[in-house]
Amino acid sequence: KMSHLGNTNSSLNVSSLRELARKQLTTVLDSVRGKKCLVLDPNISAPLSLIAEFSLLKEHGVEKVHYLQQGPLETDLKSLIYICRPQLNYMKYIAGHHQKNDPSSVYEYNLFFVPRRTKICERVLEDSGVFGDILYVFYHLDLIPFEDDLLSLELDNTFKELYLDGDYTSIYYAARALMKLQTKFGLFPRVIGKGDCAKHLADMLLRMRKEVAVDDPSSTLSVSQSIDSLIIIDRSVDLITPLCTQLTYEGLIDEVFSIRASHVEVDSSIVGPASQKSVATTSATTSTTTTTPAQPSPPPPAKKKKIALNSTDKLFVQLRDMNFAVVGGVLNRVARRINEDYEGRHQAKTVAQIREFINKLGGLQSEHQSLRTHTGIAEEIMAYTVTPEFNKALEVQQNLAAGIDINLQNDHIEEMINRQVPIVQVLRLLCLLSIVNGGLKQKSFEFFKKEILQSYGFEHLQTLLNLERLNMFVKQGSTNNKFSSIRKQLQLIVDEVDEHNPQDISYVYSGYAPLSVRLIQCVTKGCPTSINPVVTGAANNVAGTGVSTRSIGWKGYEDVLRMLPGKSFDEVQRLDDGTIRSKKLIQGQQPRVTLIFFLGGCTYTEIAAIRFMAQQEEGQREYIIATTQIINGNSLLNSIMQKIDHLGHSTSGSS
Amino acid sequence: ITILESYEQKDLNERINKLKVASSRYQEDKEHAFEAKAIDEYIKLLHTQSQLEKEIPHQQLVGLSLNDTVHKCITTNHSNKANKLKSDFKIPDKRFWWIKLKALVEMRDWDELDPM
């Protein structure tokens, strides 16, 4: 049911955001005359490619594209356009380019900040004496549409910035982006959420709306006709979900290969015909992508192929949100069908029939290619999921989430450290252990810390301190353990999961329902009644009165909310005359759209679970997911881990 | 922060001095007894490593983790030094045997492996 951008059947025209971003990009490009050289922030380049293809850049005078990095920039083009995030290291590189170039030459520097320039960046450029020679423009690239139901700000490390560094820049960017959505689609009638930073975001959004009204009284926003509410979920509320290994197809692709801006890079030998294998090993990869620590052993440098993972690939649409356990069977069936379709050529007797077959052939071939790609990827994931290490880690996770044999899990984790599995995997389990138990006993807390320092290196002392500050790895007593009652009240563990025919969102982790999405179900009362958490009060009216009167809000779930960290809130946005919403909406003439914003990132499993909810609602409600970025346990922990590059630290243990 | 600075010190003694400052700062705070102890242990490791570098030629040990240091000792046929590290740093038996097992497999030293 999900359509790709461009031919939308969503009640919210998300692709119009893409058009807007494209138009803004071409406008800024056109503001510089003549042929130009584009110098891109490597982190922006992938999301930017979702907005504009190279031919569009070319139409607007871009001759060459370079990555912004340290060292000299060689180009004969005189107009340089830098597009980058306001980061200090980038400012230093740019200043370096400027100083190296012949001062008498006529280079023209243009710097586009995404999304705005900061005082500290200005300072760096001033100190390098280049500030006055550069032209500054803003490029307000914010929410990038990945799919009709998925938008991302593509910021990195937001959780760490918010909760470890106390840096709230991402809240500001998020509020700006949401404000833009309100300008386009109308005021969100309700803003509901959970988490301290989520509360900051909601407050900032309400304030921004008031400021707009003061600045320009004529431009009063009307209440949205299609969006019924904005739900903001803060990552700090649910750290369990990202720490668990995602078991959907797209989630596992991300765990094994790392997806960036809906693209994945894999060895071309995996997805290409087997004959390419000999060629592939000879040429080394040019772009150094960060290999996931999850990979069992880093493959020898081989030719990489970039694969787009989006809904233009019909087979991928079918597979992406499925539990990986059923993916093999589907691929098999599709293979058989394609084969039959090819065989159809033998039935073609007349010229007209042959022509008809040939017309079909193009589609058939692209289907065939897609099948080959996904069979290759699935085989690679399969090879990873059958390893004892993977299964042991999964078993530990599932036991921890379900609260089974907790003490036994300590031994398993100790053994993993002894086997020197990558530290990220160990930390994922230790944090999970700590969070579900409300901390470790003093003795085992110090034991594990010592094990980690001695096994993986002393520099991780800072990592451990960071995790402690984030309440992710602590000793008992520093937090209250309420997970077991949260688990019970929200029915986070579902014993019987039918992966082929899932009845509940818990299928995405084969038994564990993501806490964050359960909270969203609390708000929208979107649980099927069979698994509806047992609560007193308001939730009971769900069964009797039918879908149309289901009320949105936290009512009935106050107890659970109190057990989770952070503030909860529920604000109503009214027009100045006091009307809350138009009559039309109450009568439910069109599907209600609920916008969900994940502050601090969300996982592919959470996206899959929300899409599953939408299907369960059978058109009564649509969900649009917006997030600061898409994360998994590895990227989350990597952002928190202390990195000391110049230490020359080697991990010879993994031989 | 002092710990971070310590990594920037090329000179081992300078690095150790920085660490000593960090350690004493942590000692002032009861809550951070573990950290103070960990830093002291690291200083001890750095001392040991630089001493070992003199005794085992052509090996860079300073900067390695304790596990990797033990591993290096075994692969360079200095098992007695590995055993000393085990007792000096109180490495649990289980972990020590894992390191030894890996190192011996890497060396294809089946004779030593056999009794394990």
CSV table of N, CA, C and O in Angstrom, one decimal, chain A residues 57-159:
chain,number,residue,atom,x,y,z
A,57,LEU,N,21.9,19.1,-10.9
A,57,LEU,CA,23.0,20.0,-10.5
A,57,LEU,C,23.7,20.5,-11.7
A,57,LEU,O,24.0,21.7,-11.8
A,58,LYS,N,23.8,19.6,-12.7
A,58,LYS,CA,24.5,20.0,-13.9
A,58,LYS,C,23.7,21.1,-14.7
A,58,LYS,O,24.3,22.0,-15.2
A,59,GLU,N,22.4,20.9,-14.7
A,59,GLU,CA,21.6,21.9,-15.4
A,59,GLU,C,21.8,23.3,-14.8
A,59,GLU,O,21.5,24.3,-15.4
A,60,HIS,N,22.1,23.3,-13.5
A,60,HIS,CA,22.3,24.6,-12.8
A,60,HIS,C,23.8,24.9,-12.7
A,60,HIS,O,24.2,25.6,-11.7
A,61,GLY,N,24.6,24.5,-13.6
A,61,GLY,CA,25.9,25.0,-13.7
A,61,GLY,C,27.0,24.3,-12.9
A,61,GLY,O,28.1,24.7,-12.8
A,62,VAL,N,26.7,23.1,-12.2
A,62,VAL,CA,27.7,22.5,-11.4
A,62,VAL,C,28.5,21.5,-12.4
A,62,VAL,O,27.9,20.7,-13.0
A,63,GLU,N,29.8,21.8,-12.5
A,63,GLU,CA,30.6,21.0,-13.4
A,63,GLU,C,31.3,19.8,-12.6
A,63,GLU,O,31.5,18.8,-13.2
A,64,LYS,N,31.6,20.1,-11.4
A,64,LYS,CA,32.4,19.1,-10.6
A,64,LYS,C,31.9,19.0,-9.2
A,64,LYS,O,31.5,20.1,-8.6
A,65,VAL,N,31.9,17.8,-8.6
A,65,VAL,CA,31.6,17.7,-7.2
A,65,VAL,C,32.8,17.1,-6.4
A,65,VAL,O,33.3,16.1,-6.8
A,66,HIS,N,33.2,17.8,-5.4
A,66,HIS,CA,34.2,17.3,-4.5
A,66,HIS,C,33.7,17.1,-3.1
A,66,HIS,O,32.7,17.7,-2.7
A,67,TYR,N,34.4,16.2,-2.3
A,67,TYR,CA,34.0,16.1,-0.9
A,67,TYR,C,34.9,17.2,-0.1
A,67,TYR,O,36.0,17.4,-0.5
A,68,LEU,N,34.2,17.7,0.9
A,68,LEU,CA,35.0,18.7,1.7
A,68,LEU,C,35.8,17.9,2.7
A,68,LEU,O,35.3,17.2,3.6
A,69,GLN,N,37.1,18.0,2.5
A,69,GLN,CA,38.0,17.3,3.5
A,69,GLN,C,39.3,18.1,3.6
A,69,GLN,O,39.6,19.1,2.9
A,70,GLN,N,40.1,17.6,4.5
A,70,GLN,CA,41.4,18.3,4.8
A,70,GLN,C,42.3,18.2,3.6
A,70,GLN,O,42.3,17.2,2.8
A,71,GLY,N,43.1,19.2,3.4
A,71,GLY,CA,44.1,19.1,2.3
A,71,GLY,C,43.7,20.0,1.2
A,71,GLY,O,42.6,20.6,1.2
A,72,PRO,N,44.6,20.2,0.2
A,72,PRO,CA,44.3,21.1,-0.9
A,72,PRO,C,43.2,20.7,-1.8
A,72,PRO,O,42.9,19.5,-1.9
A,73,LEU,N,42.5,21.6,-2.4
A,73,LEU,CA,41.5,21.4,-3.3
A,73,LEU,C,41.9,21.8,-4.7
A,73,LEU,O,42.3,22.9,-4.9
A,74,GLU,N,41.9,20.8,-5.6
A,74,GLU,CA,42.4,21.2,-7.0
A,74,GLU,C,41.3,21.2,-8.0
A,74,GLU,O,40.6,20.3,-8.2
A,75,THR,N,41.1,22.4,-8.5
A,75,THR,CA,40.1,22.6,-9.5
A,75,THR,C,40.4,23.8,-10.4
A,75,THR,O,41.0,24.8,-9.9
A,76,ASP,N,40.1,23.8,-11.6
A,76,ASP,CA,40.3,25.0,-12.5
A,76,ASP,C,39.1,25.9,-12.4
A,76,ASP,O,39.1,27.0,-12.9
A,77,LEU,N,38.0,25.4,-11.8
A,77,LEU,CA,36.8,26.3,-11.8
A,77,LEU,C,37.0,27.4,-10.8
A,77,LEU,O,37.6,27.1,-9.7
A,78,LYS,N,36.6,28.5,-11.1
A,78,LYS,CA,36.8,29.7,-10.2
A,78,LYS,C,35.8,29.9,-9.2
A,78,LYS,O,36.0,30.6,-8.2
A,79,SER,N,34.6,29.4,-9.5
A,79,SER,CA,33.5,29.5,-8.5
A,79,SER,C,33.4,28.3,-7.6
A,79,SER,O,33.1,27.2,-8.2
A,80,LEU,N,33.6,28.5,-6.4
A,80,LEU,CA,33.4,27.3,-5.5
A,80,LEU,C,32.2,27.5,-4.6
A,80,LEU,O,31.9,28.5,-4.0
A,81,ILE,N,31.4,26.4,-4.5
A,81,ILE,CA,30.3,26.4,-3.6
A,81,ILE,C,30.5,25.3,-2.6
A,81,ILE,O,30.6,24.1,-2.9
A,82,TYR,N,30.5,25.7,-1.3
A,82,TYR,CA,30.6,24.8,-0.2
A,82,TYR,C,29.2,24.6,0.3
A,82,TYR,O,28.5,25.5,0.6
A,83,ILE,N,28.8,23.3,0.5
A,83,ILE,CA,27.6,23.0,1.2
A,83,ILE,C,27.9,22.2,2.4
A,83,ILE,O,28.4,21.1,2.2
A,84,CYS,N,27.7,22.7,3.6
A,84,CYS,CA,28.1,21.9,4.8
A,84,CYS,C,27.4,22.3,6.0
A,84,CYS,O,26.7,23.3,6.1
A,85,ARG,N,27.4,21.4,7.0
A,85,ARG,CA,26.9,21.6,8.3
A,85,ARG,C,27.9,22.6,9.0
A,85,ARG,O,29.0,22.6,8.7
A,86,PRO,N,27.3,23.4,9.9
A,86,PRO,CA,28.2,24.4,10.6
A,86,PRO,C,29.1,23.7,11.6
A,86,PRO,O,28.9,23.7,12.8
A,87,GLN,N,30.2,23.0,11.1
A,87,GLN,CA,31.1,22.3,12.0
A,87,GLN,C,32.5,23.0,11.9
A,87,GLN,O,32.9,23.4,10.9
A,88,LEU,N,33.1,23.0,13.1
A,88,LEU,CA,34.4,23.7,13.1
A,88,LEU,C,35.5,23.2,12.2
A,88,LEU,O,36.2,23.9,11.6
A,89,ASN,N,35.6,21.8,12.2
A,89,ASN,CA,36.6,21.2,11.3
A,89,ASN,C,36.4,21.7,9.9
A,89,ASN,O,37.4,21.9,9.2
A,90,TYR,N,35.2,21.7,9.4
A,90,TYR,CA,34.9,22.2,8.1
A,90,TYR,C,35.4,23.6,7.8
A,90,TYR,O,36.0,23.9,6.8
A,91,MET,N,35.2,24.5,8.8
A,91,MET,CA,35.6,25.8,8.6
A,91,MET,C,37.1,25.9,8.5
A,91,MET,O,37.7,26.7,7.7
A,92,LYS,N,37.8,25.0,9.2
A,92,LYS,CA,39.3,25.0,9.1
A,92,LYS,C,39.7,24.5,7.8
A,92,LYS,O,40.7,25.0,7.2
A,93,TYR,N,39.0,23.5,7.2
A,93,TYR,CA,39.4,23.0,5.9
A,93,TYR,C,39.2,24.1,4.8
A,93,TYR,O,40.1,24.4,4.0
A,94,ILE,N,38.1,24.8,5.0
A,94,ILE,CA,37.8,25.9,4.0
A,94,ILE,C,38.8,27.0,4.1
A,94,ILE,O,39.4,27.5,3.0
A,95,ALA,N,39.2,27.4,5.3
A,95,ALA,CA,40.2,28.4,5.5
A,95,ALA,C,41.5,27.9,4.9
A,95,ALA,O,42.2,28.7,4.2
A,96,GLY,N,41.8,26.6,5.0
A,96,GLY,CA,43.0,26.0,4.5
A,96,GLY,C,43.0,26.2,2.9
A,96,GLY,O,44.0,26.6,2.4
A,97,HIS,N,41.9,25.8,2.3
A,97,HIS,CA,41.8,26.0,0.9
A,97,HIS,C,42.1,27.4,0.4
A,97,HIS,O,42.8,27.7,-0.5
A,98,HIS,N,41.5,28.3,1.2
A,98,HIS,CA,41.6,29.7,0.8
A,98,HIS,C,43.1,30.2,0.9
A,98,HIS,O,43.6,30.9,0.1
A,99,GLN,N,43.7,29.7,2.0
A,99,GLN,CA,45.1,30.2,2.2
A,99,GLN,C,46.1,29.6,1.2
A,99,GLN,O,47.1,30.2,0.9
A,100,LYS,N,45.8,28.4,0.8
A,100,LYS,CA,46.7,27.7,-0.1
A,100,LYS,C,46.6,28.3,-1.5
A,100,LYS,O,47.6,28.3,-2.3
A,101,ASN,N,45.4,28.7,-1.9
A,101,ASN,CA,45.3,29.2,-3.2
A,101,ASN,C,46.0,30.6,-3.4
A,101,ASN,O,46.1,31.4,-2.5
A,102,ASP,N,46.4,30.8,-4.6
A,102,ASP,CA,47.2,32.0,-5.0
A,102,ASP,C,46.3,33.2,-4.7
A,102,ASP,O,45.2,33.3,-5.2
A,103,PRO,N,46.7,34.1,-3.9
A,103,PRO,CA,45.9,35.2,-3.5
A,103,PRO,C,45.5,36.1,-4.7
A,103,PRO,O,44.5,36.8,-4.6
A,104,SER,N,46.4,36.1,-5.7
A,104,SER,CA,46.1,37.0,-6.8
A,104,SER,C,45.0,36.4,-7.7
A,104,SER,O,44.5,37.1,-8.6
A,105,SER,N,44.7,35.1,-7.6
A,105,SER,CA,43.7,34.5,-8.5
A,105,SER,C,42.3,35.0,-8.1
A,105,SER,O,42.1,35.6,-7.1
A,106,VAL,N,41.4,34.6,-8.9
A,106,VAL,CA,40.1,35.2,-8.8
A,106,VAL,C,39.1,34.2,-8.3
A,106,VAL,O,37.9,34.1,-8.8
A,107,TYR,N,39.4,33.3,-7.4
A,107,TYR,CA,38.5,32.4,-6.9
A,107,TYR,C,37.3,33.1,-6.2
A,107,TYR,O,37.5,34.1,-5.5
A,108,GLU,N,36.2,32.5,-6.3
A,108,GLU,CA,35.0,33.1,-5.7
A,108,GLU,C,34.5,32.0,-4.7
A,108,GLU,O,34.2,30.9,-5.1
A,109,TYR,N,34.4,32.4,-3.4
A,109,TYR,CA,34.0,31.4,-2.4
A,109,TYR,C,32.5,31.7,-2.0
A,109,TYR,O,32.2,32.8,-1.7
A,110,ASN,N,31.8,30.6,-2.0
A,110,ASN,CA,30.4,30.7,-1.5
A,110,ASN,C,30.2,29.6,-0.5
A,110,ASN,O,30.5,28.4,-0.8
A,111,LEU,N,29.6,29.9,0.6
A,111,LEU,CA,29.5,29.0,1.6
A,111,LEU,C,28.0,28.9,2.0
A,111,LEU,O,27.4,29.8,2.5
A,112,PHE,N,27.4,27.7,1.8
A,112,PHE,CA,26.0,27.4,2.1
A,112,PHE,C,26.0,26.6,3.4
A,112,PHE,O,26.4,25.5,3.4
A,113,PHE,N,25.5,27.2,4.5
A,113,PHE,CA,25.4,26.5,5.7
A,113,PHE,C,24.0,25.7,5.7
A,113,PHE,O,23.0,26.3,5.3
A,114,VAL,N,24.1,24.5,6.2
A,114,VAL,CA,22.9,23.7,6.3
A,114,VAL,C,22.7,23.4,7.8
A,114,VAL,O,23.5,22.8,8.4
A,115,PRO,N,21.7,23.9,8.5
A,115,PRO,CA,20.7,24.9,7.9
A,115,PRO,C,21.0,26.3,8.3
A,115,PRO,O,20.4,27.2,7.7
A,116,ARG,N,22.0,26.6,9.1
A,116,ARG,CA,22.3,28.0,9.4
A,116,ARG,C,23.7,28.2,9.9
A,116,ARG,O,24.3,27.2,10.3
A,117,ARG,N,24.2,29.4,9.8
A,117,ARG,CA,25.5,29.6,10.3
A,117,ARG,C,25.6,29.9,11.8
A,117,ARG,O,24.6,30.3,12.4
A,118,THR,N,26.6,29.6,12.4
A,118,THR,CA,26.7,29.8,13.9
A,118,THR,C,27.9,30.8,14.2
A,118,THR,O,28.8,30.9,13.4
A,119,LYS,N,27.7,31.4,15.3
A,119,LYS,CA,28.7,32.4,15.7
A,119,LYS,C,30.1,31.8,15.8
A,119,LYS,O,31.1,32.4,15.4
A,120,ILE,N,30.2,30.6,16.3
A,120,ILE,CA,31.5,30.0,16.5
A,120,ILE,C,32.2,29.7,15.2
A,120,ILE,O,33.4,29.8,15.0
A,121,CYS,N,31.4,29.3,14.2
A,121,CYS,CA,32.0,29.1,12.8
A,121,CYS,C,32.5,30.4,12.3
A,121,CYS,O,33.6,30.5,11.7
A,122,GLU,N,31.7,31.5,12.4
A,122,GLU,CA,32.1,32.8,12.0
A,122,GLU,C,33.5,33.2,12.6
A,122,GLU,O,34.4,33.7,12.0
A,123,ARG,N,33.6,32.9,13.9
A,123,ARG,CA,34.8,33.2,14.6
A,123,ARG,C,36.0,32.5,14.0
A,123,ARG,O,37.1,33.1,13.8
A,124,VAL,N,35.8,31.2,13.7
A,124,VAL,CA,37.0,30.5,13.2
A,124,VAL,C,37.4,31.1,11.9
A,124,VAL,O,38.6,31.2,11.6
A,125,LEU,N,36.4,31.4,11.0
A,125,LEU,CA,36.8,32.0,9.7
A,125,LEU,C,37.4,33.4,9.9
A,125,LEU,O,38.4,33.8,9.2
A,126,GLU,N,36.9,34.2,10.9
A,126,GLU,CA,37.5,35.5,11.2
A,126,GLU,C,39.0,35.3,11.6
A,126,GLU,O,39.9,36.0,11.1
A,127,ASP,N,39.2,34.4,12.5
A,127,ASP,CA,40.5,34.2,13.0
A,127,ASP,C,41.5,33.8,11.9
A,127,ASP,O,42.7,34.1,12.0
A,128,SER,N,41.0,33.1,10.9
A,128,SER,CA,41.9,32.6,9.8
A,128,SER,C,42.0,33.7,8.8
A,128,SER,O,42.6,33.6,7.8
A,129,GLY,N,41.3,34.8,9.0
A,129,GLY,CA,41.4,36.0,8.1
A,129,GLY,C,40.7,35.8,6.8
A,129,GLY,O,41.1,36.4,5.8
A,130,VAL,N,39.8,34.9,6.7
A,130,VAL,CA,39.1,34.7,5.4
A,130,VAL,C,37.7,35.1,5.4
A,130,VAL,O,37.0,35.0,4.4
A,131,PHE,N,37.2,35.5,6.6
A,131,PHE,CA,35.7,35.7,6.7
A,131,PHE,C,35.2,36.6,5.6
A,131,PHE,O,34.1,36.3,5.0
A,132,GLY,N,35.9,37.7,5.4
A,132,GLY,CA,35.4,38.7,4.5
A,132,GLY,C,35.4,38.3,3.0
A,132,GLY,O,34.7,38.9,2.2
A,133,ASP,N,36.1,37.3,2.7
A,133,ASP,CA,36.2,36.9,1.3
A,133,ASP,C,35.2,35.8,0.9
A,133,ASP,O,35.2,35.3,-0.3
A,134,ILE,N,34.3,35.5,1.8
A,134,ILE,CA,33.4,34.4,1.5
A,134,ILE,C,31.9,35.0,1.5
A,134,ILE,O,31.6,35.9,2.3
A,135,LEU,N,31.1,34.5,0.6
A,135,LEU,CA,29.7,34.9,0.5
A,135,LEU,C,28.9,33.8,1.2
A,135,LEU,O,29.1,32.6,1.0
A,136,TYR,N,28.0,34.3,2.1
A,136,TYR,CA,27.3,33.3,2.9
A,136,TYR,C,25.8,33.2,2.5
A,136,TYR,O,25.1,34.2,2.3
A,137,VAL,N,25.3,32.0,2.4
A,137,VAL,CA,23.9,31.7,2.1
A,137,VAL,C,23.5,30.6,3.1
A,137,VAL,O,24.3,29.8,3.5
A,138,PHE,N,22.2,30.6,3.4
A,138,PHE,CA,21.7,29.4,4.2
A,138,PHE,C,21.0,28.5,3.2
A,138,PHE,O,20.3,29.0,2.3
A,139,TYR,N,21.1,27.2,3.5
A,139,TYR,CA,20.2,26.3,2.7
A,139,TYR,C,19.4,25.5,3.7
A,139,TYR,O,20.0,24.7,4.5
A,140,HIS,N,18.2,25.8,3.8
A,140,HIS,CA,17.3,25.2,4.9
A,140,HIS,C,16.9,23.8,4.5
A,140,HIS,O,15.7,23.5,4.3
A,141,LEU,N,17.8,22.9,4.4
A,141,LEU,CA,17.5,21.6,4.1
A,141,LEU,C,17.1,21.0,5.5
A,141,LEU,O,17.9,21.0,6.4
A,142,ASP,N,15.9,20.6,5.7
A,142,ASP,CA,15.6,19.9,7.0
A,142,ASP,C,15.0,18.5,6.8
A,142,ASP,O,15.8,17.6,6.7
A,143,LEU,N,13.7,18.4,6.9
A,143,LEU,CA,13.1,17.0,6.8
A,143,LEU,C,13.2,16.5,5.3
A,143,LEU,O,12.7,17.1,4.4
A,144,ILE,N,13.9,15.5,5.2
A,144,ILE,CA,14.1,14.9,3.8
A,144,ILE,C,13.1,13.7,3.7
A,144,ILE,O,13.2,12.8,4.5
A,145,PRO,N,12.3,13.7,2.7
A,145,PRO,CA,11.3,12.6,2.5
A,145,PRO,C,12.0,11.4,2.0
A,145,PRO,O,12.6,11.4,0.9
A,146,PHE,N,12.0,10.3,2.8
A,146,PHE,CA,12.6,9.1,2.4
A,146,PHE,C,11.5,8.2,1.7
A,146,PHE,O,11.8,7.6,0.7
A,147,GLU,N,10.3,8.3,2.2
A,147,GLU,CA,9.2,7.6,1.7
A,147,GLU,C,8.0,8.5,2.0
A,147,GLU,O,8.1,9.5,2.7
A,148,ASP,N,6.8,8.1,1.5
A,148,ASP,CA,5.6,8.9,1.8
A,148,ASP,C,5.3,9.0,3.2
A,148,ASP,O,4.6,9.9,3.7
A,149,ASP,N,5.8,8.0,4.0
A,149,ASP,CA,5.5,8.0,5.4
A,149,ASP,C,6.7,8.1,6.3
A,149,ASP,O,6.7,7.8,7.5
A,150,LEU,N,7.8,8.6,5.7
A,150,LEU,CA,9.0,8.6,6.5
A,150,LEU,C,9.9,9.8,6.1
A,150,LEU,O,10.3,10.0,4.9
A,151,LEU,N,10.1,10.7,7.1
A,151,LEU,CA,10.9,11.9,6.9
A,151,LEU,C,12.1,11.9,7.9
A,151,LEU,O,11.9,11.4,9.0
A,152,SER,N,13.3,12.3,7.4
A,152,SER,CA,14.4,12.3,8.4
A,152,SER,C,15.2,13.6,8.2
A,152,SER,O,15.3,14.2,7.2
A,153,LEU,N,15.6,14.1,9.4
A,153,LEU,CA,16.4,15.3,9.4
A,153,LEU,C,17.9,15.0,9.1
A,153,LEU,O,18.7,15.9,8.8
A,154,GLU,N,18.2,13.7,9.1
A,154,GLU,CA,19.6,13.2,8.8
A,154,GLU,C,20.6,14.0,9.6
A,154,GLU,O,21.7,14.4,9.1
A,155,LEU,N,20.4,14.1,10.9
A,155,LEU,CA,21.4,14.6,11.8
A,155,LEU,C,22.1,13.4,12.4
A,155,LEU,O,21.5,12.4,12.6
A,156,ASP,N,23.4,13.6,12.8
A,156,ASP,CA,24.1,12.5,13.4
A,156,ASP,C,24.1,12.7,14.9
A,156,ASP,O,24.1,13.8,15.4
A,157,ASN,N,24.3,11.6,15.7
A,157,ASN,CA,24.6,11.7,17.1
A,157,ASN,C,23.7,12.5,18.0
A,157,ASN,O,24.1,13.1,19.0
A,158,THR,N,22.4,12.7,17.6
A,158,THR,CA,21.5,13.6,18.3
A,158,THR,C,21.3,13.1,19.8
A,158,THR,O,21.3,14.0,20.7
A,159,PHE,N,21.2,11.8,20.0
A,159,PHE,CA,20.9,11.4,21.4
A,159,PHE,C,22.1,11.8,22.3
A,159,PHE,O,21.9,12.3,23.4
